[in-house]
Coordinates of C-alpha atoms in Angstrom, one line a residue:
Chain A
M1 CA -29.5 28.2 -5.8
S2 CA -31.6 25.8 -4.0
V3 CA -35.3 25.7 -4.7
A4 CA -38.5 24.7 -3.1
V5 CA -40.1 21.5 -4.3
T6 CA -43.8 21.0 -4.2
I7 CA -45.3 17.6 -4.8
E8 CA -49.0 17.7 -5.6
S9 CA -51.2 14.6 -5.2
I10 CA -48.9 12.3 -7.1
E11 CA -50.3 8.9 -8.2
K12 CA -48.3 6.2 -9.8
R13 CA -49.2 2.6 -10.7
F14 CA -47.0 -0.2 -12.0
E15 CA -49.4 -2.5 -13.8
A16 CA -51.7 -3.8 -11.1
F17 CA -49.6 -2.4 -8.2
A18 CA -50.4 1.1 -6.9
A19 CA -47.0 2.4 -5.8
L20 CA -48.2 5.9 -4.8
R21 CA -51.8 6.8 -4.1
G22 CA -52.0 10.5 -3.9
V23 CA -48.9 12.0 -2.1
S24 CA -48.5 15.7 -1.5
L25 CA -45.5 17.2 0.2
D26 CA -44.0 20.7 0.4
I27 CA -40.2 20.9 0.7
Q28 CA -38.7 24.2 1.7
P29 CA -35.5 25.6 0.0
A30 CA -32.4 24.3 1.7
E31 CA -34.4 21.8 3.7
L32 CA -33.1 18.3 4.4
V33 CA -36.1 15.9 4.2
A34 CA -36.1 12.1 4.7
L35 CA -38.5 9.8 2.9
L36 CA -38.9 7.0 5.4
G37 CA -40.8 3.8 5.0
P38 CA -40.6 0.0 4.7
S39 CA -39.7 -1.6 1.4
G40 CA -42.6 -1.4 -1.0
S41 CA -43.9 1.8 0.6
G42 CA -43.2 3.8 -2.5
K43 CA -40.4 6.0 -1.2
T44 CA -37.9 5.3 -4.0
T45 CA -40.7 5.6 -6.6
L46 CA -41.5 9.1 -5.2
L47 CA -37.8 10.1 -5.4
R48 CA -37.6 8.9 -9.0
L49 CA -40.7 10.9 -9.8
I50 CA -39.2 14.0 -8.3
A51 CA -36.1 13.4 -10.4
G52 CA -38.2 12.9 -13.5
L53 CA -36.7 9.4 -14.1
D54 CA -40.3 8.1 -14.0
Q55 CA -43.5 9.9 -15.0
A56 CA -46.4 10.2 -12.6
D57 CA -49.8 9.0 -13.7
R58 CA -51.5 11.9 -11.9
G59 CA -50.4 15.0 -10.0
R60 CA -47.3 17.2 -10.6
V61 CA -44.0 18.2 -9.2
L62 CA -43.0 21.9 -9.0
F63 CA -39.5 23.3 -8.7
G64 CA -40.2 26.7 -7.4
E65 CA -43.0 27.9 -9.6
T66 CA -42.1 25.7 -12.6
D67 CA -43.9 22.5 -13.5
M68 CA -41.0 20.0 -13.8
R69 CA -42.5 18.4 -16.9
E70 CA -41.7 21.6 -18.8
L71 CA -38.0 21.1 -18.2
S72 CA -35.7 18.6 -19.9
L73 CA -33.8 16.3 -17.6
R74 CA -30.7 18.5 -18.2
D75 CA -32.5 21.7 -17.3
R76 CA -33.9 20.3 -14.1
R77 CA -30.4 20.1 -12.7
I78 CA -31.1 17.2 -10.4
G79 CA -28.2 15.8 -8.4
F80 CA -29.2 12.2 -8.0
V81 CA -27.1 9.7 -6.0
F82 CA -28.1 6.2 -6.8
Q83 CA -28.4 3.5 -4.2
H84 CA -25.4 1.6 -5.6
Y85 CA -23.8 4.9 -6.8
A86 CA -23.8 4.0 -10.5
L87 CA -20.3 5.3 -10.9
F88 CA -19.0 4.9 -14.4
K89 CA -16.6 2.1 -14.0
T90 CA -14.7 2.7 -17.3
M91 CA -13.9 6.3 -16.1
T92 CA -11.5 7.6 -13.5
V93 CA -12.8 9.5 -10.5
A94 CA -12.0 12.8 -12.1
E95 CA -13.8 11.8 -15.3
N96 CA -16.8 10.7 -13.3
V97 CA -17.0 14.0 -11.4
A98 CA -16.4 16.0 -14.6
F99 CA -19.0 14.0 -16.6
G100 CA -21.9 16.5 -16.0
L101 CA -19.8 19.5 -16.9
N102 CA -18.4 17.8 -20.0
S103 CA -22.0 16.9 -21.0
R104 CA -23.0 20.5 -21.3
P105 CA -23.5 22.0 -24.8
R106 CA -20.2 23.4 -26.0
R107 CA -20.9 27.1 -25.4
E108 CA -21.9 26.5 -21.8
R109 CA -19.1 24.1 -21.1
P110 CA -16.2 25.5 -18.9
D111 CA -12.7 25.0 -20.4
A112 CA -10.6 22.1 -19.5
A113 CA -8.5 23.9 -16.9
E114 CA -11.7 25.2 -15.2
I115 CA -13.2 21.8 -15.2
R116 CA -10.0 20.4 -13.6
R117 CA -10.1 23.1 -11.0
R118 CA -13.8 22.4 -10.2
V119 CA -13.2 18.6 -9.9
G120 CA -10.3 19.3 -7.5
D121 CA -12.5 21.6 -5.4
L122 CA -15.3 19.0 -5.3
L123 CA -13.0 16.2 -4.3
D124 CA -11.7 18.5 -1.5
L125 CA -15.2 19.1 -0.4
V126 CA -16.0 15.4 -0.2
Q127 CA -12.6 14.9 1.5
L128 CA -11.1 12.7 -1.2
P129 CA -8.3 15.0 -2.5
G130 CA -5.7 13.4 -4.8
L131 CA -7.9 10.4 -5.9
E132 CA -8.5 11.9 -9.4
K133 CA -6.8 9.1 -11.3
R134 CA -8.3 6.2 -9.4
Y135 CA -11.0 4.0 -10.9
P136 CA -14.2 3.3 -9.0
S137 CA -13.2 -0.4 -8.5
Q138 CA -10.1 0.8 -6.5
L139 CA -12.3 2.7 -4.0
S140 CA -13.9 1.6 -0.8
G141 CA -17.7 1.8 -0.4
G142 CA -17.6 5.0 1.5
Q143 CA -15.3 6.6 -1.0
R144 CA -17.5 5.6 -3.9
Q145 CA -20.5 7.1 -2.1
R146 CA -18.6 10.4 -1.8
V147 CA -17.5 10.4 -5.4
A148 CA -21.1 9.8 -6.4
L149 CA -22.0 12.8 -4.3
A150 CA -19.2 15.0 -5.8
R151 CA -20.4 14.0 -9.3
A152 CA -24.0 15.0 -8.4
L153 CA -22.8 18.3 -6.9
A154 CA -20.7 19.1 -10.0
I155 CA -23.7 20.2 -12.0
E156 CA -24.7 22.7 -9.3
P157 CA -28.0 21.0 -8.7
R158 CA -31.0 22.8 -7.6
V159 CA -32.2 19.7 -5.7
L160 CA -30.1 16.9 -4.3
L161 CA -31.8 13.5 -4.3
L162 CA -30.2 10.5 -2.5
D163 CA -31.6 7.0 -2.8
E164 CA -30.7 4.9 0.3
P165 CA -27.4 6.9 0.6
F166 CA -25.9 4.6 3.3
G167 CA -27.7 1.4 2.4
A168 CA -24.7 -0.4 1.0
L169 CA -22.2 0.5 3.7
D170 CA -21.2 -1.2 6.9
A171 CA -22.4 0.2 10.3
K172 CA -19.3 2.1 11.3
V173 CA -18.9 3.9 7.9
R174 CA -22.6 4.7 7.9
K175 CA -22.4 6.6 11.2
D176 CA -19.3 8.6 10.0
L177 CA -20.9 9.5 6.7
R178 CA -24.1 10.5 8.4
A179 CA -22.4 13.2 10.4
W180 CA -20.4 14.2 7.4
L181 CA -23.5 14.5 5.2
R182 CA -25.3 16.6 7.8
D183 CA -22.2 18.9 7.9
L184 CA -22.0 19.1 4.1
H185 CA -25.6 20.0 3.9
R186 CA -25.1 22.8 6.4
R187 CA -22.3 24.2 4.4
T188 CA -23.7 23.8 0.9
G189 CA -27.4 24.4 1.6
H190 CA -28.9 22.3 -1.2
T191 CA -32.5 21.3 -1.0
T192 CA -32.0 17.6 -0.2
V193 CA -34.4 14.7 -0.2
F194 CA -33.1 11.2 0.8
V195 CA -34.8 7.9 1.0
T196 CA -34.1 5.5 3.8
H197 CA -35.7 2.5 5.5
D198 CA -33.6 3.1 8.6
Q199 CA -35.6 5.2 11.1
E200 CA -32.6 6.1 13.2
E201 CA -30.9 7.5 10.1
A202 CA -33.9 9.5 9.2
L203 CA -34.4 10.9 12.7
E204 CA -30.8 11.8 13.1
L205 CA -30.2 13.5 9.8
A206 CA -33.4 15.1 8.6
D207 CA -34.9 18.5 9.3
R208 CA -38.3 16.8 8.6
V209 CA -39.2 13.2 8.1
A210 CA -42.0 12.1 5.7
I211 CA -43.2 8.6 6.6
L212 CA -44.7 6.6 3.8
N213 CA -46.7 3.4 4.1
D214 CA -48.3 1.5 1.3
G215 CA -48.2 4.4 -1.2
R216 CA -49.5 7.0 1.2
L217 CA -48.0 9.6 3.4
E218 CA -48.6 8.7 7.0
Q219 CA -47.1 11.8 8.6
V220 CA -44.7 14.6 8.0
G221 CA -42.9 16.4 10.7
T222 CA -39.7 17.2 12.6
P223 CA -38.0 14.2 14.1
D224 CA -39.2 15.1 17.6
D225 CA -42.7 15.6 16.3
V226 CA -43.1 12.3 14.6
Y227 CA -41.3 10.4 17.3
D228 CA -43.1 11.8 20.3
H229 CA -46.5 12.5 18.6
P230 CA -47.0 9.8 16.0
A231 CA -50.1 10.3 13.9
S232 CA -50.9 6.6 13.5
P233 CA -50.1 3.3 15.1
F234 CA -48.0 2.5 12.0
V235 CA -45.7 5.5 12.5
C236 CA -45.4 4.8 16.2
E237 CA -44.3 1.2 15.6
F238 CA -42.1 2.0 12.6
L239 CA -40.1 4.7 14.3
G240 CA -39.1 2.6 17.3
E241 CA -40.1 -0.2 19.6
A242 CA -43.4 0.3 21.5
N243 CA -45.5 -1.7 23.9
R244 CA -49.1 -1.9 22.8
L245 CA -51.7 -2.0 25.6
P246 CA -55.4 -2.6 24.8
V247 CA -57.1 0.0 27.0
K248 CA -60.5 1.5 27.5
V249 CA -60.9 5.3 27.8
V250 CA -63.4 6.6 30.3
G251 CA -63.4 10.3 31.0
S252 CA -59.9 11.5 31.1
Q253 CA -58.3 8.2 32.1
A254 CA -57.2 5.1 30.2
F255 CA -58.0 1.8 31.9
L256 CA -56.2 -1.5 31.5
G257 CA -58.8 -3.9 32.7
D258 CA -60.3 -2.0 35.7
R259 CA -57.0 -0.4 36.6
P260 CA -56.4 3.2 35.5
V261 CA -52.9 3.5 33.9
L262 CA -52.8 6.9 32.3
G263 CA -54.6 10.1 33.1
G264 CA -55.0 13.7 31.9
L265 CA -56.5 12.7 28.5
S266 CA -58.8 15.0 26.6
Q267 CA -62.5 14.1 26.8
N268 CA -63.3 13.3 23.3
Q269 CA -61.7 9.9 22.8
G270 CA -63.8 7.6 24.9
G271 CA -64.1 3.8 24.2
P272 CA -61.7 1.0 23.5
A273 CA -58.3 2.2 22.3
S274 CA -54.7 1.1 21.8
L275 CA -52.1 2.7 24.0
Y276 CA -48.5 2.6 22.6
V277 CA -45.8 3.1 25.1
R278 CA -42.1 3.1 24.3
P279 CA -39.8 1.1 26.6
Q280 CA -38.1 4.3 27.8
H281 CA -41.4 5.8 28.8
L282 CA -42.0 3.2 31.4
R283 CA -40.5 4.0 34.8
I284 CA -40.2 1.8 37.9
V285 CA -41.9 3.6 40.8
D286 CA -42.4 2.8 44.4
D287 CA -46.1 3.5 44.5
A288 CA -48.2 5.9 42.6
P289 CA -51.9 6.3 41.9
L290 CA -51.6 5.5 38.1
S291 CA -49.3 2.5 38.2
L292 CA -49.1 -1.0 36.7
P293 CA -48.0 -3.9 38.9
G294 CA -45.9 -6.6 37.3
V295 CA -43.2 -9.2 37.7
V296 CA -39.7 -9.0 36.1
E297 CA -39.3 -12.1 34.0
H298 CA -36.2 -11.4 32.0
L299 CA -33.3 -9.0 31.9
R300 CA -31.4 -8.3 28.7
R301 CA -28.8 -6.0 27.3
N302 CA -29.8 -3.9 24.4
G303 CA -26.7 -1.9 23.3
P304 CA -26.0 0.7 26.0
L305 CA -29.3 0.0 27.8
R306 CA -30.5 -2.7 30.1
R307 CA -34.0 -3.9 29.4
A308 CA -36.4 -5.7 31.6
E309 CA -39.3 -7.8 30.3
V310 CA -42.2 -7.4 32.7
A311 CA -45.2 -9.6 32.9
V312 CA -48.4 -7.7 33.7
Q313 CA -51.6 -9.4 34.6
G314 CA -54.2 -9.2 31.9
L315 CA -51.5 -8.7 29.1
Q316 CA -50.4 -11.6 26.9
R317 CA -47.1 -10.0 25.8
R318 CA -44.6 -8.9 28.3
L319 CA -43.8 -5.2 28.5
D320 CA -40.3 -4.0 27.5
V321 CA -38.9 -1.6 30.0
D322 CA -35.7 0.4 29.6
L323 CA -33.7 0.7 32.8
A324 CA -31.6 3.7 31.7
S325 CA -30.1 4.9 35.0
Q326 CA -32.4 3.0 37.3
V327 CA -31.3 0.4 39.8
A328 CA -31.9 -2.9 38.1
P329 CA -34.5 -5.1 39.7
A330 CA -33.9 -8.8 40.1
I331 CA -35.6 -11.5 38.1
G332 CA -38.8 -12.4 39.8
E333 CA -39.1 -9.1 41.7
R334 CA -42.5 -7.5 41.9
I335 CA -42.4 -3.9 40.7
R336 CA -44.8 -1.1 39.7
L337 CA -44.5 0.7 36.4
R338 CA -45.6 4.2 35.6
I339 CA -46.3 5.4 32.1
T340 CA -44.6 8.7 31.5
H341 CA -45.6 9.2 27.9
G342 CA -47.9 7.3 25.6
S343 CA -49.7 7.6 22.3
L344 CA -53.4 6.7 22.2
F345 CA -55.2 5.5 19.1
A346 CA -58.9 4.6 18.9
A347 CA -59.2 0.9 18.3
A348 CA -60.0 0.1 14.7
Chain B
M1 CA -14.0 -26.7 -39.5
S2 CA -14.3 -23.3 -37.9
E3 CA -17.6 -24.3 -36.3
A4 CA -16.2 -27.4 -34.7
A5 CA -13.3 -25.4 -33.2
L6 CA -15.5 -22.7 -31.9
H7 CA -18.0 -24.8 -30.0
L8 CA -15.4 -26.2 -27.6
P9 CA -16.8 -25.8 -24.1
A10 CA -15.1 -22.8 -22.6
V11 CA -14.0 -23.4 -19.0
P12 CA -13.7 -20.1 -17.1
P13 CA -10.1 -19.9 -16.0
S14 CA -11.1 -18.6 -12.6
R15 CA -12.9 -21.8 -11.7
A16 CA -10.2 -24.2 -12.7
G17 CA -8.5 -25.6 -9.6
A18 CA -11.1 -24.0 -7.3
Q19 CA -12.8 -27.3 -6.6
R20 CA -10.8 -29.0 -3.8
V21 CA -13.4 -31.5 -2.8
R22 CA -13.8 -34.4 -5.1
G23 CA -15.8 -37.5 -4.4
E24 CA -14.5 -39.6 -7.3
S25 CA -11.8 -42.1 -6.9
L26 CA -8.4 -41.7 -8.7
V27 CA -9.3 -44.4 -11.2
V28 CA -12.6 -42.7 -12.2
R29 CA -10.9 -39.4 -12.5
C30 CA -8.1 -40.7 -14.7
L31 CA -10.6 -42.5 -16.8
L32 CA -12.7 -39.4 -17.3
I33 CA -9.7 -37.3 -18.2
A34 CA -8.4 -40.0 -20.6
V35 CA -11.7 -40.3 -22.3
S36 CA -12.2 -36.6 -22.9
L37 CA -8.6 -36.1 -24.0
A38 CA -8.9 -39.0 -26.4
F39 CA -12.1 -37.7 -27.8
L40 CA -10.7 -34.2 -28.2
A41 CA -7.6 -35.5 -29.9
L42 CA -9.5 -37.8 -32.2
F43 CA -12.4 -35.7 -33.3
L44 CA -11.1 -32.1 -33.0
L45 CA -7.3 -32.0 -33.0
L46 CA -6.6 -34.7 -35.6
P47 CA -8.9 -33.3 -38.3
L48 CA -7.5 -29.8 -37.7
V49 CA -3.9 -31.0 -38.0
S50 CA -4.7 -33.1 -41.0
V51 CA -6.0 -30.0 -42.8
F52 CA -2.6 -28.3 -42.4
V53 CA -0.7 -31.5 -43.2
E54 CA -2.7 -32.1 -46.4
A55 CA -2.4 -28.5 -47.4
G56 CA 1.3 -28.6 -47.2
A57 CA 1.6 -32.1 -48.7
R58 CA 2.6 -30.9 -52.2
G59 CA 5.1 -28.3 -50.9
F60 CA 5.0 -24.6 -50.5
A61 CA 4.9 -23.7 -54.2
A62 CA 1.7 -25.8 -54.7
Y63 CA 0.2 -24.2 -51.6
Q64 CA 0.9 -20.7 -52.8
A65 CA -0.4 -21.5 -56.3
A66 CA -3.6 -22.9 -54.9
I67 CA -4.4 -19.8 -52.9
T68 CA -3.3 -17.3 -55.5
E69 CA -5.2 -18.9 -58.3
P70 CA -7.7 -16.4 -59.7
D71 CA -10.8 -18.3 -58.6
A72 CA -9.4 -18.7 -55.1
V73 CA -8.5 -15.0 -54.9
A74 CA -12.1 -14.2 -56.0
A75 CA -13.5 -16.5 -53.4
I76 CA -11.4 -15.0 -50.7
Q77 CA -12.3 -11.5 -51.8
L78 CA -16.0 -12.4 -51.9
T79 CA -15.9 -13.9 -48.4
L80 CA -14.2 -10.8 -47.0
L81 CA -16.8 -8.6 -48.8
V82 CA -19.8 -10.6 -47.5
A83 CA -18.4 -10.6 -44.0
S84 CA -17.6 -6.9 -44.1
I85 CA -21.2 -6.1 -44.9
A86 CA -22.9 -8.7 -42.8
V87 CA -20.9 -8.3 -39.6
P88 CA -21.3 -4.5 -39.3
F89 CA -25.0 -4.8 -40.1
N90 CA -25.4 -7.4 -37.4
I91 CA -23.4 -5.3 -34.9
V92 CA -25.8 -2.3 -35.4
V93 CA -29.0 -4.4 -35.4
G94 CA -27.7 -6.7 -32.6
I95 CA -26.9 -3.7 -30.4
A96 CA -30.3 -2.2 -31.1
A97 CA -32.1 -5.4 -30.3
A98 CA -30.0 -6.0 -27.1
W99 CA -30.7 -2.5 -26.0
A100 CA -34.4 -2.8 -26.6
I101 CA -34.6 -6.1 -24.7
A102 CA -32.3 -5.2 -21.8
K103 CA -33.5 -1.7 -21.1
F104 CA -37.2 -1.6 -21.8
E105 CA -40.3 -3.5 -20.8
F106 CA -42.7 -4.1 -23.6
R107 CA -45.2 -6.6 -24.9
G108 CA -43.8 -9.5 -26.9
K109 CA -40.4 -9.1 -25.4
N110 CA -40.1 -12.8 -24.7
F111 CA -41.2 -13.6 -28.2
L112 CA -38.5 -11.3 -29.5
V113 CA -35.9 -13.1 -27.4
S114 CA -36.9 -16.5 -28.8
L115 CA -36.9 -15.1 -32.3
I116 CA -33.3 -14.0 -32.0
D117 CA -32.3 -17.6 -31.3
L118 CA -34.2 -18.8 -34.4
P119 CA -31.2 -18.9 -36.7
F120 CA -29.4 -21.2 -34.3
S121 CA -32.3 -23.7 -34.2
V122 CA -33.0 -23.7 -37.9
S123 CA -30.9 -25.8 -40.3
P124 CA -28.7 -23.5 -42.4
V125 CA -30.0 -25.1 -45.6
I126 CA -33.5 -23.9 -44.7
S127 CA -32.1 -20.5 -43.9
G128 CA -30.9 -20.4 -47.4
L129 CA -34.0 -21.9 -48.9
V130 CA -36.3 -19.3 -47.4
F131 CA -34.5 -16.6 -49.3
V132 CA -34.7 -18.6 -52.6
L133 CA -38.4 -19.0 -51.8
L134 CA -38.8 -15.2 -51.3
F135 CA -36.5 -13.8 -53.9
G136 CA -35.8 -16.6 -56.4
A137 CA -37.1 -16.7 -60.0
Q138 CA -40.1 -18.7 -58.8
G139 CA -40.3 -16.9 -55.5
Y140 CA -42.9 -14.5 -54.1
F141 CA -41.0 -11.4 -55.2
G142 CA -39.2 -13.1 -58.1
A143 CA -41.3 -11.6 -60.9
W144 CA -41.1 -8.1 -59.5
L145 CA -37.4 -8.3 -59.0
K146 CA -36.9 -9.6 -62.5
A147 CA -39.0 -6.9 -64.0
N148 CA -36.9 -4.3 -62.1
D149 CA -33.7 -6.0 -63.0
V150 CA -32.7 -6.7 -59.4
Q151 CA -30.7 -9.9 -58.8
I152 CA -30.7 -11.2 -55.2
I153 CA -30.4 -15.0 -55.5
F154 CA -27.2 -16.2 -57.1
A155 CA -25.6 -12.8 -56.4
L156 CA -24.0 -10.8 -53.6
P157 CA -27.2 -9.6 -52.0
G158 CA -28.4 -13.2 -51.5
L159 CA -25.1 -14.2 -50.0
V160 CA -25.2 -11.2 -47.6
L161 CA -28.8 -11.9 -46.6
A162 CA -28.2 -15.6 -45.9
T163 CA -25.1 -14.7 -43.9
V164 CA -26.8 -12.0 -41.9
F165 CA -29.6 -14.4 -41.1
V166 CA -27.3 -17.1 -39.9
T167 CA -25.0 -14.9 -37.9
F168 CA -27.5 -12.6 -36.4
P169 CA -27.7 -14.1 -32.9
F170 CA -24.0 -13.9 -32.0
V171 CA -23.8 -10.2 -31.2
A172 CA -27.3 -9.9 -29.6
R173 CA -26.9 -13.0 -27.5
E174 CA -23.6 -11.9 -26.1
L175 CA -24.9 -8.4 -25.3
I176 CA -28.4 -9.1 -23.8
P177 CA -27.4 -10.9 -20.6
H178 CA -24.6 -8.5 -20.0
M179 CA -26.7 -5.5 -20.5
Q180 CA -29.5 -7.0 -18.3
A181 CA -26.9 -7.7 -15.6
L182 CA -25.7 -4.1 -15.8
G183 CA -29.2 -2.6 -15.5
S184 CA -30.0 1.0 -16.4
A185 CA -28.6 2.9 -13.4
D186 CA -25.5 4.1 -15.2
E187 CA -27.5 5.4 -18.1
E188 CA -30.0 7.1 -15.7
A189 CA -27.1 8.7 -13.8
A190 CA -25.7 10.0 -17.1
L191 CA -29.1 11.5 -18.1
T192 CA -29.5 13.3 -14.7
L193 CA -26.1 14.7 -15.2
G194 CA -27.3 16.3 -18.4
A195 CA -25.9 14.0 -21.1
S196 CA -27.7 13.6 -24.4
G197 CA -28.9 10.3 -25.6
W198 CA -26.0 9.8 -28.0
R199 CA -23.5 10.8 -25.3
V200 CA -25.0 8.3 -22.9
F201 CA -24.7 5.6 -25.6
F202 CA -21.2 6.3 -26.7
A203 CA -19.7 7.3 -23.3
I204 CA -21.5 4.9 -21.0
T205 CA -23.4 2.0 -22.6
L206 CA -20.8 1.1 -25.3
P207 CA -17.7 1.2 -23.0
N208 CA -19.6 -0.9 -20.4
V209 CA -20.3 -3.7 -22.8
K210 CA -17.3 -3.4 -25.1
W211 CA -15.7 -6.8 -24.3
S212 CA -18.9 -8.7 -24.8
L213 CA -19.5 -6.8 -27.9
F214 CA -16.0 -7.6 -29.2
Y215 CA -16.5 -11.2 -28.3
G216 CA -19.8 -11.4 -30.1
V217 CA -18.3 -9.7 -33.2
L218 CA -15.4 -12.2 -33.1
L219 CA -17.8 -15.2 -33.2
C220 CA -20.1 -13.5 -35.7
N221 CA -17.2 -12.9 -38.0
A222 CA -15.9 -16.4 -37.8
R223 CA -19.3 -17.8 -38.6
A224 CA -19.9 -15.3 -41.4
M225 CA -16.7 -16.3 -43.1
G226 CA -17.1 -20.0 -42.5
E227 CA -20.9 -20.4 -43.2
F228 CA -21.5 -23.1 -45.8
G229 CA -25.1 -24.4 -45.8
A230 CA -27.2 -21.3 -46.2
V231 CA -24.7 -19.7 -48.5
A232 CA -24.5 -22.8 -50.7
V233 CA -28.2 -22.6 -51.4
V234 CA -28.3 -19.0 -52.5
S235 CA -25.0 -18.8 -54.2
G236 CA -25.4 -20.9 -57.3
K237 CA -21.7 -21.6 -57.0
I238 CA -20.6 -19.5 -60.0
R239 CA -16.9 -19.8 -60.0
G240 CA -15.1 -16.5 -59.6
L241 CA -18.4 -14.7 -59.0
T242 CA -20.5 -16.1 -56.2
N243 CA -18.2 -18.7 -54.7
T244 CA -17.2 -18.0 -51.1
M245 CA -14.2 -19.8 -49.5
P246 CA -16.1 -22.7 -48.0
L247 CA -17.9 -23.3 -51.3
H248 CA -14.7 -23.0 -53.2
V249 CA -13.2 -25.7 -50.9
E250 CA -16.0 -28.0 -51.7
I251 CA -15.8 -27.5 -55.4
L252 CA -12.1 -28.1 -55.4
Y253 CA -12.5 -31.2 -53.4
N254 CA -15.3 -32.6 -55.6
E255 CA -12.9 -32.1 -58.6
Y256 CA -10.3 -34.3 -56.9
M257 CA -8.0 -31.3 -56.3
G258 CA -7.3 -32.4 -52.7
A259 CA -4.2 -30.4 -52.1
A260 CA -5.7 -27.1 -53.4
A261 CA -8.9 -27.8 -51.4
F262 CA -6.9 -28.2 -48.2
A263 CA -4.8 -25.2 -49.0
V264 CA -7.9 -22.9 -49.0
A265 CA -9.3 -24.9 -46.1
S266 CA -6.2 -24.2 -44.1
L267 CA -6.9 -20.4 -44.4
L268 CA -10.4 -21.0 -42.9
A269 CA -8.9 -23.2 -40.2
G270 CA -6.3 -20.5 -39.6
L271 CA -9.1 -18.0 -39.1
A272 CA -10.7 -20.4 -36.6
L273 CA -7.4 -20.7 -34.7
V274 CA -6.9 -16.9 -34.6
T275 CA -10.5 -16.5 -33.3
L276 CA -9.9 -19.2 -30.7
A277 CA -6.7 -17.5 -29.6
L278 CA -8.3 -14.1 -29.4
K279 CA -11.2 -15.5 -27.5
S280 CA -8.9 -17.3 -25.0
L281 CA -6.9 -14.1 -24.6
L282 CA -10.1 -12.1 -23.9
E283 CA -11.3 -14.7 -21.3
W284 CA -7.9 -14.7 -19.7
R285 CA -7.5 -10.9 -19.6
Y286 CA -11.1 -9.8 -19.1
G287 CA -12.7 -12.9 -17.6
D288 CA -14.9 -11.0 -15.1
A289 CA -16.4 -8.7 -17.7
I290 CA -17.1 -11.5 -20.0
A291 CA -18.4 -13.9 -17.3
A292 CA -21.4 -11.6 -16.9
S293 CA -22.2 -12.0 -20.6
R294 CA -21.8 -15.8 -20.6
R295 CA -24.8 -16.7 -18.4
H296 CA -27.0 -18.0 -21.2

């Protein structure tokens, strides 16, 4: 049922604006892939190109072994869920879900009873049983989203494409739907690509995350991969907060000023560099060889975490430090910080 | 008459009463209301009422005689015939133009949008004259048409052409803003679900804009039946043959047959009233859907 999607050096311009500048990506059958990036990075353009709603200037998209351009939009069997769902407002929920089946040529079309049964099954699957007769305007945002999904699933798609699936929903509904979508994917096993600008959503949902910036693919990998081993400063900063330290690498150690702050580096990255450290990778220690002295200037609450802003000599910006289970220091207290994990990029 | 009634500023019902904060004093408010009411009564209501009063002045028998007289019947039939050709034509072309403008990006699009408004900005007399200039005996195509025995000016084709020209903007102008506001997502969704182009149009696009379309058709029809200037130029006013209702009214009036003129005029005024009533009903019942199409 589900099929591998191969994207080969896709390029796309809109007038003077280069939306995609050579993007290649292999998507495995039944994989759940997130296209993540800031607005204008080309992620929605890429999704529309995979669907065939737009044409690439260069490069191609393969479904399995078939070049997608050889297939008509109908034969591609794409389940596309639009950002604002694009439910047909003059039709009931049942008519919306049945639209794809009713659009088939007469000899391939199931009979009315069969279509009714399929619509019922799909509405059960998306946990909206009994809403057949409602109109889209009578549904909540989350319900509309699920109707849109049921409608896309009705054509037994080979690939499911979701454009900002949770973008128009409020925070609570988003979280519920995320878990639900993950579960649905596990049960139905469609090759799925979804676009999001929310890194938390991408990291939580996807098997692999593809990070786009300015029309280029910055990195593709599992959530752990991209989060812990970002390939570029952009990826590092986009995926979560990070403190940036201008360091100098000498031998296997990184120095802030003349103080060594991180050791155990491979030998081939000497010279000035930027060290990115996430707030949770700074730990308050009593004393250690590789540690950074500083003064606590602020304490804040950031959701479940407490966060300290620590001024360090030689750094203009204060360092953000998460105080997960640590004993909170007092404002004005002198502490020492140890970097447990960091990403080093040669200075540009 | 119908034009005057149709161009009343339409106040969306949803907004009436929504404004609670008013800076003006009571006197200013009363004065403004009184002035506008007096104006409406004097310039719109009074003439309309007088049409019906005059039409009925000689009694019902005279009224009936005036509108069943052969020339009047011919004028009514011709008006209906012209409208029944011009309006469907403008529906089809108007939808096509609105579709092209709302759904596609192309060079010269802004020019096309301005061109659609041309009939509104050109005097109807000129709209008629251009067709005489093109197809009249002395016109560019006059000799060729005469040689091939095709009559356009002073005949039905001329009337239809002039009417189509004058009434073209109504459908397109109602549809364009509405279609633009709707975007193409619904159509794209239908295409990915495997619908053919025709199915997308009839199952998605048309139902989405049906109220603006109906609204545009209503206005288009009222204007098509009531058009005087452009039609007067190309008609030649041959009684019983190329006289439409507005022209017939004028002829009767010029021949001092006031009661008969007003009797036929009352039919046109009636059309205007029906149009106005339908339009109000639509706005009241489907205000939201139409509001999207009214952002000119």
